[in-house]
Short mmCIF file of C-alpha atoms in Angstrom, two decimals:
data_model
loop_
_atom_site.label_atom_id
_atom_site.label_comp_id
_atom_site.label_asym_id
_atom_site.label_seq_id
_atom_site.Cartn_x
_atom_site.Cartn_y
_atom_site.Cartn_z
CA MET A 1 4.84 57.83 22.41
CA SER A 2 6.47 55.16 24.55
CA GLU A 3 3.23 53.16 24.51
CA ILE A 4 3.40 53.01 20.72
CA ALA A 5 7.03 51.86 20.91
CA GLU A 6 6.07 49.15 23.40
CA ILE A 7 3.21 48.01 21.18
CA ILE A 8 5.54 47.89 18.17
CA ASP A 9 8.15 45.93 20.15
CA SER A 10 5.46 43.54 21.32
CA LEU A 11 4.22 43.07 17.75
CA GLU A 12 7.78 42.48 16.50
CA ASN A 13 8.31 39.84 19.19
CA ARG A 14 5.05 38.12 18.32
CA ILE A 15 5.82 38.22 14.61
CA GLY A 16 9.28 36.79 15.28
CA LYS A 17 7.74 33.99 17.32
CA LEU A 18 5.24 33.30 14.54
CA PHE A 19 8.00 33.09 11.94
CA THR A 20 9.94 30.70 14.18
CA LYS A 21 6.82 28.59 14.66
CA ILE A 22 6.14 28.58 10.90
CA LYS A 23 9.68 27.37 10.17
CA GLY A 24 9.33 24.65 12.78
CA LEU A 25 6.01 23.53 11.31
CA GLU A 26 7.46 23.50 7.79
CA GLN A 27 10.33 21.30 8.99
CA GLU A 28 7.89 19.03 10.76
CA SER A 29 5.77 18.85 7.60
CA VAL A 30 8.78 17.80 5.53
CA SER A 31 9.64 15.16 8.13
CA VAL A 32 6.08 13.82 8.18
CA LYS A 33 5.95 13.71 4.37
CA ALA A 34 9.20 11.73 4.29
CA GLU A 35 7.81 9.34 6.89
CA LEU A 36 4.61 9.00 4.87
CA ASP A 37 6.57 8.17 1.72
CA SER A 38 8.60 5.62 3.64
CA SER A 39 5.43 4.06 5.05
CA ALA A 40 3.83 3.94 1.60
CA THR A 41 6.90 2.15 0.24
CA THR A 42 6.81 -0.33 3.11
CA ILE A 43 3.11 -0.98 2.56
CA GLN A 44 3.67 -1.59 -1.15
CA LYS A 45 6.50 -4.02 -0.44
CA GLN A 46 4.34 -5.86 2.08
CA ALA A 47 1.41 -6.01 -0.35
CA ASP A 48 3.72 -7.46 -3.01
CA GLU A 49 5.04 -10.00 -0.52
CA ILE A 50 1.50 -10.99 0.49
CA SER A 51 0.54 -11.45 -3.14
CA LYS A 52 3.62 -13.56 -3.76
CA LEU A 53 2.96 -15.70 -0.69
CA LYS A 54 -0.70 -16.20 -1.65
CA SER A 55 0.39 -17.35 -5.09
CA GLU A 56 2.90 -19.75 -3.56
CA CYS A 57 0.25 -21.06 -1.17
CA ASP A 58 -2.14 -21.71 -4.05
CA SER A 59 0.62 -23.48 -5.98
CA LEU A 60 1.47 -25.62 -2.98
CA ARG A 61 -2.18 -26.52 -2.46
CA MET A 62 -2.46 -27.53 -6.10
CA ALA A 63 0.72 -29.58 -5.94
CA ASN A 64 -0.44 -31.23 -2.74
CA SER A 65 -3.80 -32.07 -4.24
CA LEU A 66 -2.15 -33.51 -7.34
CA LEU A 67 -0.09 -35.77 -5.13
CA GLY A 68 -3.26 -37.56 -4.15
CA GLY A 69 -4.52 -35.93 -0.99
CA GLU A 70 -8.09 -37.13 -0.42
CA GLU A 71 -9.31 -33.82 0.99
CA ASN A 72 -8.18 -31.84 -2.06
CA LYS A 73 -9.44 -34.05 -4.88
CA ARG A 74 -12.56 -31.94 -5.36
CA ASP A 75 -10.50 -28.74 -5.56
CA THR A 76 -8.15 -30.39 -8.05
CA LYS A 77 -11.01 -31.50 -10.26
CA LEU A 78 -12.56 -28.03 -10.17
CA LYS A 79 -9.24 -26.40 -11.03
CA ILE A 80 -8.60 -28.83 -13.90
CA ASN A 81 -12.10 -28.20 -15.26
CA SER A 82 -11.54 -24.47 -15.02
CA LEU A 83 -8.24 -24.76 -16.89
CA ILE A 84 -9.88 -26.90 -19.58
CA ARG A 85 -12.63 -24.30 -20.03
CA GLU A 86 -10.00 -21.55 -20.36
CA ILE A 87 -8.10 -23.59 -22.96
CA ASP A 88 -11.32 -24.27 -24.88
CA TYR A 89 -12.12 -20.56 -24.81
CA CYS A 90 -8.66 -19.69 -26.12
CA ILE A 91 -8.97 -22.25 -28.90
CA ALA A 92 -12.37 -20.86 -29.86
CA GLN A 93 -10.93 -17.34 -29.95
CA LEU A 94 -8.06 -18.48 -32.17
CA SER A 95 -10.47 -20.29 -34.49
CA ASP A 96 -12.51 -17.15 -35.16
#
Protein backbone atom coordinates (compact mmCIF):
# COMPACT_ATOMS: atom_id res chain seq x y z
CA MET A 1 0.00 0.00 0.00
CA SER A 2 2.85 2.37 0.76
CA GLU A 3 4.29 1.72 -2.70
CA ILE A 4 1.07 2.97 -4.27
CA ALA A 5 1.18 6.08 -2.06
CA GLU A 6 4.79 6.72 -3.11
CA ILE A 7 3.87 6.30 -6.77
CA ILE A 8 0.95 8.70 -6.37
CA ASP A 9 3.17 11.24 -4.58
CA SER A 10 5.76 10.91 -7.32
CA LEU A 11 3.10 11.42 -10.00
CA GLU A 12 1.72 14.47 -8.17
CA ASN A 13 5.21 15.97 -7.99
CA ARG A 14 5.82 15.33 -11.67
CA ILE A 15 2.43 16.77 -12.62
CA GLY A 16 3.13 19.84 -10.48
CA LYS A 17 6.48 20.29 -12.20
CA LEU A 18 4.81 19.93 -15.60
CA PHE A 19 2.21 22.57 -14.75
CA THR A 20 4.97 24.91 -13.58
CA LYS A 21 6.90 24.28 -16.78
CA ILE A 22 3.76 24.87 -18.89
CA LYS A 23 3.13 28.21 -17.17
CA GLY A 24 6.74 29.22 -17.72
CA LEU A 25 6.55 28.28 -21.39
CA GLU A 26 3.28 30.20 -21.82
CA GLN A 27 4.89 33.29 -20.30
CA GLU A 28 7.91 32.86 -22.53
CA SER A 29 5.61 32.48 -25.54
CA VAL A 30 3.83 35.73 -24.71
CA SER A 31 7.19 37.47 -24.32
CA VAL A 32 8.45 36.12 -27.65
CA LYS A 33 5.23 37.15 -29.41
CA ALA A 34 5.58 40.68 -28.03
CA GLU A 35 9.19 40.79 -29.19
CA LEU A 36 8.13 39.52 -32.62
CA ASP A 37 5.48 42.23 -32.91
CA SER A 38 8.03 44.84 -31.89
CA SER A 39 10.50 43.53 -34.46
CA ALA A 40 7.84 43.52 -37.18
CA THR A 41 7.01 47.15 -36.37
CA THR A 42 10.68 48.09 -36.49
CA ILE A 43 11.13 46.31 -39.83
CA GLN A 44 8.12 48.12 -41.29
CA LYS A 45 9.43 51.49 -40.12
CA GLN A 46 12.84 50.73 -41.62
CA ALA A 47 11.29 49.61 -44.90
CA ASP A 48 9.30 52.86 -45.05
CA GLU A 49 12.44 54.84 -44.31
CA ILE A 50 14.37 53.00 -47.03
CA SER A 51 11.61 53.69 -49.53
CA LYS A 52 11.57 57.36 -48.57
CA LEU A 53 15.35 57.62 -48.86
CA LYS A 54 15.36 55.89 -52.26
CA SER A 55 12.76 58.35 -53.48
CA GLU A 56 14.81 61.27 -52.19
CA CYS A 57 17.93 59.84 -53.83
CA ASP A 58 16.15 59.55 -57.17
CA SER A 59 14.86 63.11 -56.83
CA LEU A 60 18.34 64.39 -56.02
CA ARG A 61 19.82 62.53 -58.99
CA MET A 62 17.20 64.06 -61.26
CA ALA A 63 17.79 67.53 -59.86
CA ASN A 64 21.53 67.09 -60.22
CA SER A 65 21.19 65.94 -63.80
CA LEU A 66 18.92 68.87 -64.61
CA LEU A 67 21.57 71.22 -63.29
CA GLY A 68 23.79 70.18 -66.16
CA GLY A 69 25.94 67.35 -64.94
CA GLU A 70 27.59 65.75 -67.98
CA GLU A 71 27.43 62.22 -66.59
CA ASN A 72 23.67 62.35 -66.03
CA LYS A 73 22.49 63.89 -69.30
CA ARG A 74 21.58 60.51 -70.75
CA ASP A 75 19.55 59.60 -67.65
CA THR A 76 17.81 62.97 -67.80
CA LYS A 77 16.89 62.53 -71.44
CA LEU A 78 15.56 59.02 -70.78
CA LYS A 79 13.51 60.23 -67.83
CA ILE A 80 12.08 63.15 -69.81
CA ASN A 81 11.18 60.82 -72.69
CA SER A 82 9.52 58.45 -70.25
CA LEU A 83 7.50 61.29 -68.73
CA ILE A 84 6.46 62.50 -72.19
CA ARG A 85 5.28 58.98 -73.10
CA GLU A 86 3.26 58.80 -69.87
CA ILE A 87 1.68 62.19 -70.59
CA ASP A 88 0.86 61.13 -74.16
CA TYR A 89 -0.71 57.94 -72.83
CA CYS A 90 -2.83 59.91 -70.35
CA ILE A 91 -3.96 62.30 -73.07
CA ALA A 92 -4.89 59.37 -75.31
CA GLN A 93 -6.88 57.81 -72.47
CA LEU A 94 -8.72 61.07 -71.85
CA SER A 95 -9.47 61.44 -75.56
CA ASP A 96 -11.21 58.07 -75.76
